[in-house]
Short mmCIF file of C-alpha atoms and ligand atoms in Angstrom, two decimals:
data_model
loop_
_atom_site.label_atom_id
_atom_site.label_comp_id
_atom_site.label_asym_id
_atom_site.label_seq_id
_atom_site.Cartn_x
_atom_site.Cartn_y
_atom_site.Cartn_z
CA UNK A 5 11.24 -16.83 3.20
CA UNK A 6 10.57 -15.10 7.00
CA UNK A 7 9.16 -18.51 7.75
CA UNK A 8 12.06 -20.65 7.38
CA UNK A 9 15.15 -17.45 7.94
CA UNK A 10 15.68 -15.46 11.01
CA UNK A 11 16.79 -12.78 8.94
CA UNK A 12 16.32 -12.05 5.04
CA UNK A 13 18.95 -10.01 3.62
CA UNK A 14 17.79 -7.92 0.24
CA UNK A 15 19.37 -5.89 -2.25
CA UNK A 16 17.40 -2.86 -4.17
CA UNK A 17 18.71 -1.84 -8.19
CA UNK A 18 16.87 0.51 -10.43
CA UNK A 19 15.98 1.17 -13.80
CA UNK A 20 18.29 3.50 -15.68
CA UNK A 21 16.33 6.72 -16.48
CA UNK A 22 17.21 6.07 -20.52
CA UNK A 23 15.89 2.58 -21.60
CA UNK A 24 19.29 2.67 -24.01
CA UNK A 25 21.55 2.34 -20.86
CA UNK A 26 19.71 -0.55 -19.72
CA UNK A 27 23.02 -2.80 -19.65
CA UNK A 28 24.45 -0.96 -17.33
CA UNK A 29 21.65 -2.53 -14.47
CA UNK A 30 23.01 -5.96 -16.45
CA UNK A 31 26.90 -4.84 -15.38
CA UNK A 32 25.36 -3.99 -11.68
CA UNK A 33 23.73 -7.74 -11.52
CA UNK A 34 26.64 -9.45 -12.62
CA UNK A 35 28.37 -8.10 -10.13
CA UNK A 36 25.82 -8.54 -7.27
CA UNK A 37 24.54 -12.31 -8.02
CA UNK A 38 27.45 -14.54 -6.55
CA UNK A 39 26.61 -12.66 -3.36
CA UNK A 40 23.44 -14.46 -3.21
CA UNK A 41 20.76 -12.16 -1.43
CA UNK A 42 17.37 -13.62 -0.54
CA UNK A 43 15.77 -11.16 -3.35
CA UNK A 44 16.59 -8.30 -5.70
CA UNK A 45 13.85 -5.63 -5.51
CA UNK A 46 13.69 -3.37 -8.96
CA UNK A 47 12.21 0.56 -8.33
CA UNK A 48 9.42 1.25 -11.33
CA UNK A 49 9.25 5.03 -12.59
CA UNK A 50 10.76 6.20 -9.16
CA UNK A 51 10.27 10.08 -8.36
CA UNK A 52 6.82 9.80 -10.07
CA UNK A 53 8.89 9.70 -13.32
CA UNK A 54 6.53 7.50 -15.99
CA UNK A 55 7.51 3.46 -15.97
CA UNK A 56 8.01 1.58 -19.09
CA UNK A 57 8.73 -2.22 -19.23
CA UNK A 58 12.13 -1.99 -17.47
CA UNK A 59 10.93 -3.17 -14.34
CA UNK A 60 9.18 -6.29 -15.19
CA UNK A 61 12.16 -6.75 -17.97
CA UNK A 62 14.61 -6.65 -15.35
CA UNK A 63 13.24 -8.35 -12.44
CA UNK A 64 12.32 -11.00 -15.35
CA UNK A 65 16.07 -11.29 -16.03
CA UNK A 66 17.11 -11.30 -12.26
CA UNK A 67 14.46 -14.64 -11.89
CA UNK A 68 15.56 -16.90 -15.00
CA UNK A 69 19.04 -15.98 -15.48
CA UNK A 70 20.39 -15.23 -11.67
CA UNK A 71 17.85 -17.79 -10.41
CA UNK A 72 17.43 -14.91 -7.29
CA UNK A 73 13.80 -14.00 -6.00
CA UNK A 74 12.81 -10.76 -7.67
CA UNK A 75 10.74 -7.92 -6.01
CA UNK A 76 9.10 -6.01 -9.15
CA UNK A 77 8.17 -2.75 -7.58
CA UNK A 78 4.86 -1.13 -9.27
CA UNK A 79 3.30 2.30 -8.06
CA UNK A 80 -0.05 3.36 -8.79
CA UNK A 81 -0.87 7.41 -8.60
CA UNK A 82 -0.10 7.54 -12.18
CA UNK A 83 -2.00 4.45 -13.43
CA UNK A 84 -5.41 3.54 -14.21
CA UNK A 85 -6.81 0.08 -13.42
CA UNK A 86 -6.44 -1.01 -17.08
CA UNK A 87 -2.89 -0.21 -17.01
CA UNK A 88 -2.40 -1.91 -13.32
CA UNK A 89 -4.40 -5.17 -15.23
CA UNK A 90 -1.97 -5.30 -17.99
CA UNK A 91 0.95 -4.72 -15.60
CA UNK A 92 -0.17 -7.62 -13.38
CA UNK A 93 -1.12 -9.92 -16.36
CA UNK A 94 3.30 -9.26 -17.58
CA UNK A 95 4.43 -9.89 -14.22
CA UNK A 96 2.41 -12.98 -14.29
CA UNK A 97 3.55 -14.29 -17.65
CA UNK A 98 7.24 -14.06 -16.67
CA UNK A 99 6.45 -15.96 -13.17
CA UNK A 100 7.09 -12.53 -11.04
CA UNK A 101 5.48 -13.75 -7.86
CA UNK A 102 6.29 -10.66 -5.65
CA UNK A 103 4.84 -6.92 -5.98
CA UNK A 104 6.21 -4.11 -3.47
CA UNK A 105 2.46 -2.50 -4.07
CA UNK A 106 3.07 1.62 -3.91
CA UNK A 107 1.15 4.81 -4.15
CA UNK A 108 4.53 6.41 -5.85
CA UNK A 109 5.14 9.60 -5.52
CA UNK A 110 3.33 12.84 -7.35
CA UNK A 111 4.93 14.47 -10.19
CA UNK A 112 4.12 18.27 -10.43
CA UNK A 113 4.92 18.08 -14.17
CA UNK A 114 2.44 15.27 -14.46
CA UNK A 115 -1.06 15.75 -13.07
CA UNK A 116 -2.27 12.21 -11.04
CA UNK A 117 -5.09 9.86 -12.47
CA UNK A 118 -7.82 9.31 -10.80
CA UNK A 119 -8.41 5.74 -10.29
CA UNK A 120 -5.85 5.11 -7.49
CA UNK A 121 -5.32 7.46 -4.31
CA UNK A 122 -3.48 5.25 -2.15
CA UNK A 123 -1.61 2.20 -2.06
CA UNK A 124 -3.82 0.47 -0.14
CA UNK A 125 -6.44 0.37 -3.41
CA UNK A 126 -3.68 -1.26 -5.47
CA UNK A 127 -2.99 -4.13 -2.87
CA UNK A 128 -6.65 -5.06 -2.91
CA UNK A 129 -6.65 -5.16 -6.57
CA UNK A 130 -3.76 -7.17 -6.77
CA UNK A 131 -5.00 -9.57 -4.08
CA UNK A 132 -8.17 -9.94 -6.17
CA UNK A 133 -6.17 -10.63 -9.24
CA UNK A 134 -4.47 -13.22 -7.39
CA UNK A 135 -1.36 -15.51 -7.53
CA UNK A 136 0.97 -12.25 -5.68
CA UNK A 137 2.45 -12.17 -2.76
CA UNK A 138 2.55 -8.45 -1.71
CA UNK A 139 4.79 -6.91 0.20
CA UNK A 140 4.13 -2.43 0.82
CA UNK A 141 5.96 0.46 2.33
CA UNK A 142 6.82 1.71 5.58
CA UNK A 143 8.14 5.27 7.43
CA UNK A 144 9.95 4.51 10.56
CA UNK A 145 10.03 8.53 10.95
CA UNK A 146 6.82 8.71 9.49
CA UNK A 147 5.49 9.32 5.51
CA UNK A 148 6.16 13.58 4.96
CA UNK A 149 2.60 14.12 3.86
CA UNK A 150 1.39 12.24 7.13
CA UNK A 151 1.30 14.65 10.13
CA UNK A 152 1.45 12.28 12.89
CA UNK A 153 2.56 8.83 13.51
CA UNK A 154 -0.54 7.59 14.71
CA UNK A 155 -2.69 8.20 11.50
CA UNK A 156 0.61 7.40 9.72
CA UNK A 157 0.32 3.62 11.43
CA UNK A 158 -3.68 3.85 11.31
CA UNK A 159 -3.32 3.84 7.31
CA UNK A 160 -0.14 0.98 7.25
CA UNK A 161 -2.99 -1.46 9.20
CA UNK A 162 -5.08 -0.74 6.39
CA UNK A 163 -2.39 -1.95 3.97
CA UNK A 164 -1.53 -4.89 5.83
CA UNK A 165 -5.61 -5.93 5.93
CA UNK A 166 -5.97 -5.63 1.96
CA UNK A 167 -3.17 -7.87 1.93
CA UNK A 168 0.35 -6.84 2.73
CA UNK A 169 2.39 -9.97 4.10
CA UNK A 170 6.00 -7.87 4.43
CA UNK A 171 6.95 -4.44 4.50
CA UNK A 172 10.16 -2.63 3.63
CA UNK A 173 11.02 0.27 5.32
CA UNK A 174 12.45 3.99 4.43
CA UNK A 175 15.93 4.65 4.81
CA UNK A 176 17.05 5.89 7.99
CA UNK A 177 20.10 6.46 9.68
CA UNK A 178 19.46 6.40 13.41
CA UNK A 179 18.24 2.80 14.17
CA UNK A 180 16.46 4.22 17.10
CA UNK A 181 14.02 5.56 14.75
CA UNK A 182 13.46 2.33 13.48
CA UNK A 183 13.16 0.73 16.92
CA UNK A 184 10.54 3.35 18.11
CA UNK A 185 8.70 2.57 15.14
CA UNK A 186 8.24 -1.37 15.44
CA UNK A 187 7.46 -1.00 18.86
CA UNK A 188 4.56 1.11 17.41
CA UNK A 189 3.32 -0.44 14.88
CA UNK A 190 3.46 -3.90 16.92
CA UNK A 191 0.88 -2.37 19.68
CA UNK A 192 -0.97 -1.32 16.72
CA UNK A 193 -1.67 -5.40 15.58
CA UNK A 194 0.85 -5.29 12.80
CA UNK A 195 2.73 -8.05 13.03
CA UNK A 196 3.95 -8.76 9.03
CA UNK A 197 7.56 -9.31 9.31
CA UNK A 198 9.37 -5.92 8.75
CA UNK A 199 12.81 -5.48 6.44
CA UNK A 200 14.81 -2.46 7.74
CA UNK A 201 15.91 -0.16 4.39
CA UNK A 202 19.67 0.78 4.55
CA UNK A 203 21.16 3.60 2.60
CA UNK A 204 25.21 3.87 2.47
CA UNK A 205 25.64 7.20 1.74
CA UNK A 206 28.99 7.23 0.15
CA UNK A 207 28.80 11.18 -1.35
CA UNK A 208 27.35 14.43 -0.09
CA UNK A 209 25.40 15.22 -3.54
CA UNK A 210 23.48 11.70 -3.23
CA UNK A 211 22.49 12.48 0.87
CA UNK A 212 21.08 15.80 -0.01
CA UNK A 213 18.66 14.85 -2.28
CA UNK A 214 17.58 11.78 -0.44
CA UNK A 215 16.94 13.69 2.37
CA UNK A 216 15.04 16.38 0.44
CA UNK A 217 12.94 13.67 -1.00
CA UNK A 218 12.27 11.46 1.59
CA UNK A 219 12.91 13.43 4.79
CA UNK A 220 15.19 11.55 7.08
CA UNK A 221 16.48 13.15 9.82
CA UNK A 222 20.86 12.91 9.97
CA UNK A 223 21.75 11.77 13.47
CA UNK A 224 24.98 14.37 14.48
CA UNK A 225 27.43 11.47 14.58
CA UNK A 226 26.06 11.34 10.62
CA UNK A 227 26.60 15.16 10.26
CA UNK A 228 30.18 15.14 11.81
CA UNK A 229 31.16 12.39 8.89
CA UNK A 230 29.62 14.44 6.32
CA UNK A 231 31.26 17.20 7.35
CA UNK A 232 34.53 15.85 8.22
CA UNK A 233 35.14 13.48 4.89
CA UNK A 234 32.20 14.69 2.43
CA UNK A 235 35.00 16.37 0.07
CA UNK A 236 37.29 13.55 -0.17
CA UNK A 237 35.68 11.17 -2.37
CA UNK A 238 37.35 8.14 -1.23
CA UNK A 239 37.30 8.84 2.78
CA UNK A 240 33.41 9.47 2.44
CA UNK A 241 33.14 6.21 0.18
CA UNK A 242 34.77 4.37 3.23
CA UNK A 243 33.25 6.30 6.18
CA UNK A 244 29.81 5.53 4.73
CA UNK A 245 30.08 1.86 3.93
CA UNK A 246 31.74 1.80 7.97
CA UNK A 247 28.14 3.75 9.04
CA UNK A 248 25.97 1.40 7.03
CA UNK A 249 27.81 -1.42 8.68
CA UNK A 250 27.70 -0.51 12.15
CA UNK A 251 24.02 0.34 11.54
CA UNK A 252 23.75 -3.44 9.97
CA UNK A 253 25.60 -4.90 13.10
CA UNK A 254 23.28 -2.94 15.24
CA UNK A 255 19.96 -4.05 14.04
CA UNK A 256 20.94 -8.00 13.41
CA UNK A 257 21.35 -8.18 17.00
CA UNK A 258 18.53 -6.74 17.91
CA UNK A 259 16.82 -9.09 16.01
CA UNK A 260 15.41 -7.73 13.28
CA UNK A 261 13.68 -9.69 10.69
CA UNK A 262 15.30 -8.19 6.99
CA UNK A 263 17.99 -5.70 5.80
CA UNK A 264 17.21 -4.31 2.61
CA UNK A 265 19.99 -2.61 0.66
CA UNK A 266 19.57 0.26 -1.50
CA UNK A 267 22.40 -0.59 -3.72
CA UNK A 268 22.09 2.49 -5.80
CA UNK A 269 23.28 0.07 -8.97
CA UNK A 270 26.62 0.18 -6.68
CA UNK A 271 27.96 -3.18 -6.79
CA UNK A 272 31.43 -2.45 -4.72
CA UNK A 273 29.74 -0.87 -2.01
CA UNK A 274 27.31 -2.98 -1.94
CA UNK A 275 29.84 -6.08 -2.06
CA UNK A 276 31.79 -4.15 0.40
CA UNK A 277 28.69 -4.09 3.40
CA UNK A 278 27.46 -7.63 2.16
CA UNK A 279 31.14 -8.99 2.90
CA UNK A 280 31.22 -7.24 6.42
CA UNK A 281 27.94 -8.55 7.89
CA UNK A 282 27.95 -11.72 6.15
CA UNK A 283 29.13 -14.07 8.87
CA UNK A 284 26.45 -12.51 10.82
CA UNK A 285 23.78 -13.42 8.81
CA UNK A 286 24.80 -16.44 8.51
CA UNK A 287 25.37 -17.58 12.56
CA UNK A 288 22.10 -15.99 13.18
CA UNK A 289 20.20 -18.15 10.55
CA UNK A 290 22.40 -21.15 11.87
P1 FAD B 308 0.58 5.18 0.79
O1 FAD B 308 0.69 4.01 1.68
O2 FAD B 308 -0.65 5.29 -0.06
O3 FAD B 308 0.70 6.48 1.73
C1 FAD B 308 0.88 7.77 1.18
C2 FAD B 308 0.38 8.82 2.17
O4 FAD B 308 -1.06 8.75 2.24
C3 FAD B 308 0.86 8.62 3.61
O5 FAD B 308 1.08 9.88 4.17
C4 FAD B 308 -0.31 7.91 4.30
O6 FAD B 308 -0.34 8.16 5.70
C5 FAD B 308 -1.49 8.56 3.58
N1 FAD B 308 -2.68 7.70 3.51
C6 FAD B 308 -2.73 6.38 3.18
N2 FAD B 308 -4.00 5.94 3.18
C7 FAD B 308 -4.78 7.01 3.48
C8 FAD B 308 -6.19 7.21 3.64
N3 FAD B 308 -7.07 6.20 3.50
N4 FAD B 308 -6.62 8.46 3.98
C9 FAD B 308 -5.76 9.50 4.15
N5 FAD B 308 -4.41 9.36 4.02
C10 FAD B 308 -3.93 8.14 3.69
N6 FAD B 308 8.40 5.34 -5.50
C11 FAD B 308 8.39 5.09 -6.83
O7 FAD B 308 7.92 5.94 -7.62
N7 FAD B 308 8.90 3.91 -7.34
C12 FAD B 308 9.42 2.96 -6.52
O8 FAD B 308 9.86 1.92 -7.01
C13 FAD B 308 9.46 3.20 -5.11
N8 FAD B 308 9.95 2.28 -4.26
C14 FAD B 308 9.90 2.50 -2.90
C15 FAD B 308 10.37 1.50 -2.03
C16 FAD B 308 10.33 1.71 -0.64
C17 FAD B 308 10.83 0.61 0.27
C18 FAD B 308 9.83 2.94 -0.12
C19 FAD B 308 9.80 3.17 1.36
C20 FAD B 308 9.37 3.92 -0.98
C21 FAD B 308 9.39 3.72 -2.38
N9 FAD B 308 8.91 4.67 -3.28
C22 FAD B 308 8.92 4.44 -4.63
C23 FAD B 308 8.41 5.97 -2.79
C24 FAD B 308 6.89 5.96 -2.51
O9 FAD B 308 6.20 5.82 -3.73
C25 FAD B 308 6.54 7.28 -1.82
O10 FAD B 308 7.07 7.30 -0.55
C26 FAD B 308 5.07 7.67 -1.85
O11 FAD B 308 5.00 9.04 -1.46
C27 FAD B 308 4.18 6.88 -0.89
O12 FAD B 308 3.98 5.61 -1.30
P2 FAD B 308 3.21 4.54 -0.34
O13 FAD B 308 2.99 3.34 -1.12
O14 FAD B 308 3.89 4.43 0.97
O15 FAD B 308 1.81 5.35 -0.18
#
């Protein structure tokens, strides 16, 4: 796909937390297929919450009856290799080529396994299994457990050399961030094609915990919107599809390689940002 597109445009859904409300990720893909993305990545147990079959049941769905690319995601610090082999050997029967290989985050309530410490073990498992393309994760303002960028980088190279041919990156909201961090990670030799991860942030609730879990810095121009329009539901809807868009406009012409959307299983913002940049994509792949 980043050998024949200048830019490959993605959307992210997720498993409900209750396997019962599993139609309503159905309801979200109806309404996100006709806006035909490149690939539909699906989160597996996020927050170090345990995974069932949702992932592989969805992205299964997403490949044979949306005919779009699937991304299953699959996280290891929870896992043991026997679980990772039966994982791999599902994806495999329902033609999932694509893994987004992850540590995955620790639970406190749930103490890790041992088998896996990083995610760089479970790419070179899943490179020996074979028949995956594998695609891993990336900090643009660097992992929170990592103290430095440098090691931070140091320990991507070692993802990319067991086997990681694209990475996705963190949500961010100042794309300088992002710019800083390609330059970086380019001097360091690693030169996988690189998707930039974009977050609208359309109510206060949903910004505070992302930031708690994932650390992102708010540029002030964010802060000023938050503060401005986070009370009025439909004003902070609309000023944070406008800030995901100008951040979209921003880094297709800078020439980045991917936009991946975190659609948060919302299908009219997620129409609503796809419909703005659109026209871009498509004169830049021209
Ligand atoms: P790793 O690459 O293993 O890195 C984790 C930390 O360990 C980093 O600080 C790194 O610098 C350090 N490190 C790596 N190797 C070494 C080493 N050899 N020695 C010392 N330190 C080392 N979570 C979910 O639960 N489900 C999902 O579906 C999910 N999807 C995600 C999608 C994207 C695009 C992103 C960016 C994150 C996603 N996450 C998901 C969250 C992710 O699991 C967490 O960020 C997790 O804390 C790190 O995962 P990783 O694969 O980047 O870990």
């Amino acid at each position: 796909m980043f050998d024949q597109k200048k830019i490959v445009f993605s959307f992210e859904v997720f498993p409900p937390k209750k396997t019962s409300s599993i139609q309503t990720v159905y309801d979200t893909l109806d309404n996100l297929a006709d806006l035909s993305p490149d690939f539909i990545s699906v989160t597996y147990g996020a927050g170090g919450n345990p995974a069932d079959r949702s992932t592989v049941e969805i992205a299964s769905t997403i490949k044979h009856k949306y005919h779009i690319e699937p991304l299953a995601h699959l996280t290891c610090v929870n896992s043991t290799h026997d679980h990772i082999g039966q994982v791999l050997d599902d994806l495999r029967q329902n033609n999932i080529e694509n893994i987004l290989a992850l540590r995955g985050d620790f639970n406190p309530l749930i103490p890790p396994k041992t088998d896996y410490q990083y995610a760089q073990e479970l790419i070179h498992n899943i490179n020996k299994y074979g028949g995956f393309d594998i695609a891993a994760a990336c900090y643009p303002e660097v992992h929170p457990e990592c103290s430095d960028m440098e090691e931070d980088i140091l320990h991507l190279k070692e993802k990319v050399d067991a086997g990681a041919s694209h990475l996705i990156s963190q949500l961010f909201f100042d794309n300088h961030d992002f710019y800083n961090f390609l330059y970086r990670i380019r001097e360091a030799g690693i030169m996988v094609p690189v998707e930039a991860g974009i977050m609208p942030v359309t109510n206060r609730k949903q910004i505070e915990k992302m930031v708690s879990l994932c650390g992102a810095s708010l540029p002030k121009k964010f802060v000023k919107i938050m503060h401005r329009y986070g009370d009025d539901p439909i004003a902070m809807q609309d000023a944070g599809i406008a800030y995901a868009v100008e951040q979209i406009v921003d880094l297709i012409s800078n020439g980045v390689q991917g936009i991946h959307l975190y659609t948060m299983n919302n299908p009219l913002v997620a129409r609503r940002i796809s419909q703005s940049v659109a026209s871009l994509i498509r004169c830049t792949n021209r």
